[in-house]
Amino acid sequence: MTPTSPDDMEKFGLRGLASLAKMEQNEKTTFAIGQDVNLLGLDLSSDSQILVNMASPWAETSRSDVEPAFSIPESIRAENVHPPPEPCDLKISSFSDETLFYIFYMKPRDTLQEYAARELVARNWRYHKDIQVWLTKDSNVEPVLISQDVEKGVYIFFDPHNWEKIKKEFLLHYSSVQA
């Protein structure tokens, strides 16, 4: 291996490129540093396309070949297609409480969980933020108002661990319940 002189190395660096740029324009310099676009006679200040039928200099097809002319058949136009199936929120009102609880607890961070929670609230169930369970008032027993934001009554709790409804007397703070 023979050592190369600094002059040989510099001709392939920035100094070599600078000297090449100063040379007369020919095939060699055009290949090395490219073509000056301003010398091509194109209107570069215009917003319109320079070439309408060329997608890229590297593309094997022209732009006109990329998107062929087409028409949509009448049989598949939007107005002739069957309507989409009913959204879940329309059918969810027919589900039992247990099914709604299943959806709520088994589909966390899903839109189905949100739909189930909305339906449970519509059925007078409330989510207790502190003990993290759903509860509703027992319709047979009227709660007693203790203060402006606390009441005592009989409530039905849904226990997600045992998957059952439990009735018990409870002191409810309104601030702990998510409406």
PDB file of C-alpha atoms in Angstrom:
ATOM      1  CA  MET A   1       0.000   0.000   0.000  1.00  0.00           C
ATOM      2  CA  THR A   2       1.544   3.277  -1.090  1.00  0.00           C
ATOM      3  CA  PRO A   3       0.965   6.421   0.893  1.00  0.00           C
ATOM      4  CA  THR A   4      -1.048   9.082  -0.919  1.00  0.00           C
ATOM      5  CA  SER A   5       0.102  12.650  -1.048  1.00  0.00           C
ATOM      6  CA  PRO A   6      -2.009  15.438   0.485  1.00  0.00           C
ATOM      7  CA  ASP A   7      -2.586  16.843  -3.016  1.00  0.00           C
ATOM      8  CA  ASP A   8      -4.209  13.558  -4.143  1.00  0.00           C
ATOM      9  CA  MET A   9      -6.519  13.551  -1.098  1.00  0.00           C
ATOM     10  CA  GLU A  10      -7.551  17.192  -1.495  1.00  0.00           C
ATOM     11  CA  LYS A  11      -8.872  16.732  -5.021  1.00  0.00           C
ATOM     12  CA  PHE A  12     -11.667  14.540  -3.595  1.00  0.00           C
ATOM     13  CA  GLY A  13     -12.534  16.971  -0.748  1.00  0.00           C
ATOM     14  CA  LEU A  14     -14.152  20.393  -0.617  1.00  0.00           C
ATOM     15  CA  ARG A  15     -11.162  22.085  -2.233  1.00  0.00           C
ATOM     16  CA  GLY A  16     -11.438  19.738  -5.191  1.00  0.00           C
ATOM     17  CA  LEU A  17     -15.164  20.448  -5.490  1.00  0.00           C
ATOM     18  CA  ALA A  18     -14.528  24.207  -5.322  1.00  0.00           C
ATOM     19  CA  SER A  19     -11.983  24.005  -8.139  1.00  0.00           C
ATOM     20  CA  LEU A  20     -14.422  21.858 -10.151  1.00  0.00           C
ATOM     21  CA  ALA A  21     -17.158  24.473  -9.745  1.00  0.00           C
ATOM     22  CA  LYS A  22     -14.852  27.127 -11.225  1.00  0.00           C
ATOM     23  CA  MET A  23     -14.187  25.019 -14.325  1.00  0.00           C
ATOM     24  CA  GLU A  24     -15.946  25.481 -17.643  1.00  0.00           C
ATOM     25  CA  GLN A  25     -19.331  23.714 -17.867  1.00  0.00           C
ATOM     26  CA  ASN A  26     -19.059  20.367 -19.656  1.00  0.00           C
ATOM     27  CA  GLU A  27     -20.327  16.801 -19.145  1.00  0.00           C
ATOM     28  CA  LYS A  28     -17.768  16.114 -16.427  1.00  0.00           C
ATOM     29  CA  THR A  29     -18.678  19.134 -14.294  1.00  0.00           C
ATOM     30  CA  THR A  30     -22.420  18.698 -14.916  1.00  0.00           C
ATOM     31  CA  PHE A  31     -22.193  15.117 -13.690  1.00  0.00           C
ATOM     32  CA  ALA A  32     -20.166  16.075 -10.605  1.00  0.00           C
ATOM     33  CA  ILE A  33     -21.974  19.203  -9.413  1.00  0.00           C
ATOM     34  CA  GLY A  34     -25.257  19.099 -11.304  1.00  0.00           C
ATOM     35  CA  GLN A  35     -27.032  21.576 -13.508  1.00  0.00           C
ATOM     36  CA  ASP A  36     -27.803  25.176 -12.595  1.00  0.00           C
ATOM     37  CA  VAL A  37     -31.602  25.284 -12.724  1.00  0.00           C
ATOM     38  CA  ASN A  38     -31.577  29.019 -13.455  1.00  0.00           C
ATOM     39  CA  LEU A  39     -29.841  28.332 -16.785  1.00  0.00           C
ATOM     40  CA  LEU A  40     -32.623  26.012 -18.010  1.00  0.00           C
ATOM     41  CA  GLY A  41     -34.974  28.872 -18.960  1.00  0.00           C
ATOM     42  CA  LEU A  42     -37.768  27.822 -16.604  1.00  0.00           C
ATOM     43  CA  ASP A  43     -40.110  30.215 -14.808  1.00  0.00           C
ATOM     44  CA  LEU A  44     -39.295  29.214 -11.227  1.00  0.00           C
ATOM     45  CA  SER A  45     -41.369  32.002  -9.661  1.00  0.00           C
ATOM     46  CA  SER A  46     -44.610  30.462 -10.954  1.00  0.00           C
ATOM     47  CA  ASP A  47     -46.771  28.290  -8.676  1.00  0.00           C
ATOM     48  CA  SER A  48     -47.883  26.096 -11.580  1.00  0.00           C
ATOM     49  CA  GLN A  49     -46.327  22.719 -12.320  1.00  0.00           C
ATOM     50  CA  ILE A  50     -43.303  22.769 -14.586  1.00  0.00           C
ATOM     51  CA  LEU A  51     -44.125  19.391 -16.103  1.00  0.00           C
ATOM     52  CA  VAL A  52     -47.666  18.060 -15.835  1.00  0.00           C
ATOM     53  CA  ASN A  53     -46.908  14.583 -17.142  1.00  0.00           C
ATOM     54  CA  MET A  54     -43.787  13.737 -15.134  1.00  0.00           C
ATOM     55  CA  ALA A  55     -44.067  12.536 -11.554  1.00  0.00           C
ATOM     56  CA  SER A  56     -40.346  12.118 -10.874  1.00  0.00           C
ATOM     57  CA  PRO A  57     -37.142  11.734 -12.886  1.00  0.00           C
ATOM     58  CA  TRP A  58     -36.743   8.308 -11.266  1.00  0.00           C
ATOM     59  CA  ALA A  59     -40.286   7.081 -11.906  1.00  0.00           C
ATOM     60  CA  GLU A  60     -40.672   4.546 -14.695  1.00  0.00           C
ATOM     61  CA  THR A  61     -44.165   5.777 -15.512  1.00  0.00           C
ATOM     62  CA  SER A  62     -45.382   9.245 -16.259  1.00  0.00           C
ATOM     63  CA  ARG A  63     -47.787  11.088 -13.976  1.00  0.00           C
ATOM     64  CA  SER A  64     -50.649  10.430 -16.369  1.00  0.00           C
ATOM     65  CA  ASP A  65     -50.085   6.674 -15.914  1.00  0.00           C
ATOM     66  CA  VAL A  66     -50.160   6.905 -12.121  1.00  0.00           C
ATOM     67  CA  GLU A  67     -53.835   7.875 -11.830  1.00  0.00           C
ATOM     68  CA  PRO A  68     -55.918   6.634 -14.745  1.00  0.00           C
ATOM     69  CA  ALA A  69     -59.249   8.168 -15.681  1.00  0.00           C
ATOM     70  CA  PHE A  70     -62.125   6.307 -14.050  1.00  0.00           C
ATOM     71  CA  SER A  71     -65.804   6.546 -13.304  1.00  0.00           C
ATOM     72  CA  ILE A  72     -67.726   5.096 -10.377  1.00  0.00           C
ATOM     73  CA  PRO A  73     -70.403   2.601 -11.433  1.00  0.00           C
ATOM     74  CA  GLU A  74     -73.951   3.581 -10.512  1.00  0.00           C
ATOM     75  CA  SER A  75     -74.476   0.341  -8.570  1.00  0.00           C
ATOM     76  CA  ILE A  76     -71.891   1.199  -5.916  1.00  0.00           C
ATOM     77  CA  ARG A  77     -72.523   4.903  -5.438  1.00  0.00           C
ATOM     78  CA  ALA A  78     -73.026   5.950  -1.820  1.00  0.00           C
ATOM     79  CA  GLU A  79     -76.775   6.427  -2.152  1.00  0.00           C
ATOM     80  CA  ASN A  80     -77.222   2.857  -3.472  1.00  0.00           C
ATOM     81  CA  VAL A  81     -75.211   1.100  -0.760  1.00  0.00           C
ATOM     82  CA  HIS A  82     -76.984  -0.337   2.287  1.00  0.00           C
ATOM     83  CA  PRO A  83     -76.789   1.823   5.410  1.00  0.00           C
ATOM     84  CA  PRO A  84     -74.107   0.870   7.926  1.00  0.00           C
ATOM     85  CA  PRO A  85     -75.123  -1.371  10.814  1.00  0.00           C
ATOM     86  CA  GLU A  86     -76.546   0.307  13.881  1.00  0.00           C
ATOM     87  CA  PRO A  87     -73.933   1.846  16.139  1.00  0.00           C
ATOM     88  CA  CYS A  88     -73.383   0.108  19.441  1.00  0.00           C
ATOM     89  CA  ASP A  89     -74.905   2.975  21.407  1.00  0.00           C
ATOM     90  CA  LEU A  90     -78.314   2.304  19.825  1.00  0.00           C
ATOM     91  CA  LYS A  91     -78.320  -1.391  20.785  1.00  0.00           C
ATOM     92  CA  ILE A  92     -76.691  -1.003  24.173  1.00  0.00           C
ATOM     93  CA  SER A  93     -79.939   0.185  25.758  1.00  0.00           C
ATOM     94  CA  SER A  94     -81.346  -3.335  25.315  1.00  0.00           C
ATOM     95  CA  PHE A  95     -78.521  -4.962  27.331  1.00  0.00           C
ATOM     96  CA  SER A  96     -79.018  -6.146  30.920  1.00  0.00           C
ATOM     97  CA  ASP A  97     -77.245  -4.418  33.811  1.00  0.00           C
ATOM     98  CA  GLU A  98     -74.891  -7.383  34.181  1.00  0.00           C
ATOM     99  CA  THR A  99     -73.901  -7.169  30.519  1.00  0.00           C
ATOM    100  CA  LEU A 100     -73.231  -3.454  30.894  1.00  0.00           C
ATOM    101  CA  PHE A 101     -71.071  -4.105  33.949  1.00  0.00           C
ATOM    102  CA  TYR A 102     -69.199  -6.786  32.009  1.00  0.00           C
ATOM    103  CA  ILE A 103     -68.526  -4.323  29.174  1.00  0.00           C
ATOM    104  CA  PHE A 104     -67.499  -1.600  31.618  1.00  0.00           C
ATOM    105  CA  TYR A 105     -65.003  -3.746  33.537  1.00  0.00           C
ATOM    106  CA  MET A 106     -63.710  -5.905  30.676  1.00  0.00           C
ATOM    107  CA  LYS A 107     -63.222  -3.193  28.038  1.00  0.00           C
ATOM    108  CA  PRO A 108     -61.117  -0.537  29.798  1.00  0.00           C
ATOM    109  CA  ARG A 109     -60.133   2.512  27.725  1.00  0.00           C
ATOM    110  CA  ASP A 110     -62.479   1.444  24.944  1.00  0.00           C
ATOM    111  CA  THR A 111     -65.414   3.310  23.443  1.00  0.00           C
ATOM    112  CA  LEU A 112     -67.589   0.393  24.556  1.00  0.00           C
ATOM    113  CA  GLN A 113     -66.695   1.192  28.158  1.00  0.00           C
ATOM    114  CA  GLU A 114     -67.900   4.752  27.615  1.00  0.00           C
ATOM    115  CA  TYR A 115     -71.165   3.558  26.041  1.00  0.00           C
ATOM    116  CA  ALA A 116     -71.754   1.149  28.932  1.00  0.00           C
ATOM    117  CA  ALA A 117     -71.061   3.862  31.516  1.00  0.00           C
ATOM    118  CA  ARG A 118     -73.489   6.254  29.813  1.00  0.00           C
ATOM    119  CA  GLU A 119     -76.210   3.619  29.764  1.00  0.00           C
ATOM    120  CA  LEU A 120     -75.635   2.744  33.432  1.00  0.00           C
ATOM    121  CA  VAL A 121     -75.948   6.434  34.348  1.00  0.00           C
ATOM    122  CA  ALA A 122     -79.154   6.617  32.291  1.00  0.00           C
ATOM    123  CA  ARG A 123     -80.447   3.730  34.460  1.00  0.00           C
ATOM    124  CA  ASN A 124     -79.646   5.718  37.653  1.00  0.00           C
ATOM    125  CA  TRP A 125     -76.440   3.863  38.487  1.00  0.00           C
ATOM    126  CA  ARG A 126     -73.635   6.107  39.757  1.00  0.00           C
ATOM    127  CA  TYR A 127     -69.917   5.394  39.986  1.00  0.00           C
ATOM    128  CA  HIS A 128     -68.393   5.956  43.438  1.00  0.00           C
ATOM    129  CA  LYS A 129     -64.915   7.411  42.882  1.00  0.00           C
ATOM    130  CA  ASP A 130     -63.496   6.474  46.289  1.00  0.00           C
ATOM    131  CA  ILE A 131     -64.546   2.824  46.553  1.00  0.00           C
ATOM    132  CA  GLN A 132     -64.632   2.420  42.743  1.00  0.00           C
ATOM    133  CA  VAL A 133     -67.912   0.562  42.404  1.00  0.00           C
ATOM    134  CA  TRP A 134     -71.281   1.284  40.834  1.00  0.00           C
ATOM    135  CA  LEU A 135     -74.251   1.967  43.101  1.00  0.00           C
ATOM    136  CA  THR A 136     -77.905   2.926  42.810  1.00  0.00           C
ATOM    137  CA  LYS A 137     -80.618   3.859  45.301  1.00  0.00           C
ATOM    138  CA  ASP A 138     -82.960   1.137  46.470  1.00  0.00           C
ATOM    139  CA  SER A 139     -86.337   2.226  45.106  1.00  0.00           C
ATOM    140  CA  ASN A 140     -88.173   0.762  48.138  1.00  0.00           C
ATOM    141  CA  VAL A 141     -86.383   2.960  50.723  1.00  0.00           C
ATOM    142  CA  GLU A 142     -86.252   6.764  50.582  1.00  0.00           C
ATOM    143  CA  PRO A 143     -82.823   8.160  51.635  1.00  0.00           C
ATOM    144  CA  VAL A 144     -82.560  10.642  54.527  1.00  0.00           C
ATOM    145  CA  LEU A 145     -80.747  13.926  53.868  1.00  0.00           C
ATOM    146  CA  ILE A 146     -78.077  14.382  56.570  1.00  0.00           C
ATOM    147  CA  SER A 147     -76.617  17.639  55.233  1.00  0.00           C
ATOM    148  CA  GLN A 148     -76.573  19.579  51.990  1.00  0.00           C
ATOM    149  CA  ASP A 149     -74.118  17.141  50.372  1.00  0.00           C
ATOM    150  CA  VAL A 150     -74.579  13.918  52.381  1.00  0.00           C
ATOM    151  CA  GLU A 151     -77.456  11.454  52.541  1.00  0.00           C
ATOM    152  CA  LYS A 152     -78.019   8.147  54.297  1.00  0.00           C
ATOM    153  CA  GLY A 153     -79.995   5.402  52.663  1.00  0.00           C
ATOM    154  CA  VAL A 154     -80.139   1.873  51.345  1.00  0.00           C
ATOM    155  CA  TYR A 155     -78.142   1.415  48.161  1.00  0.00           C
ATOM    156  CA  ILE A 156     -77.530  -1.444  45.784  1.00  0.00           C
ATOM    157  CA  PHE A 157     -73.839  -1.895  45.003  1.00  0.00           C
ATOM    158  CA  PHE A 158     -72.437  -3.939  42.152  1.00  0.00           C
ATOM    159  CA  ASP A 159     -69.493  -5.990  43.419  1.00  0.00           C
ATOM    160  CA  PRO A 160     -67.198  -6.693  40.422  1.00  0.00           C
ATOM    161  CA  HIS A 161     -65.113  -9.226  42.383  1.00  0.00           C
ATOM    162  CA  ASN A 162     -68.035 -11.512  43.228  1.00  0.00           C
ATOM    163  CA  TRP A 163     -70.130 -10.367  40.272  1.00  0.00           C
ATOM    164  CA  GLU A 164     -73.254  -9.717  42.296  1.00  0.00           C
ATOM    165  CA  LYS A 165     -75.517  -6.911  43.476  1.00  0.00           C
ATOM    166  CA  ILE A 166     -75.348  -6.233  47.217  1.00  0.00           C
ATOM    167  CA  LYS A 167     -77.914  -4.186  49.141  1.00  0.00           C
ATOM    168  CA  LYS A 168     -76.680  -2.267  52.192  1.00  0.00           C
ATOM    169  CA  GLU A 169     -77.179   0.911  54.204  1.00  0.00           C
ATOM    170  CA  PHE A 170     -74.641   3.572  53.272  1.00  0.00           C
ATOM    171  CA  LEU A 171     -73.702   7.180  54.035  1.00  0.00           C
ATOM    172  CA  LEU A 172     -73.290   8.806  50.609  1.00  0.00           C
ATOM    173  CA  HIS A 173     -71.247  11.957  50.038  1.00  0.00           C
ATOM    174  CA  TYR A 174     -72.381  13.544  46.771  1.00  0.00           C
ATOM    175  CA  SER A 175     -68.830  14.698  45.976  1.00  0.00           C
ATOM    176  CA  SER A 176     -67.699  11.050  45.839  1.00  0.00           C
ATOM    177  CA  VAL A 177     -70.215  10.113  43.186  1.00  0.00           C
ATOM    178  CA  GLN A 178     -69.586  10.658  39.516  1.00  0.00           C
ATOM    179  CA  ALA A 179     -72.762  11.669  37.746  1.00  0.00           C
TER     180      ALA A 179
END
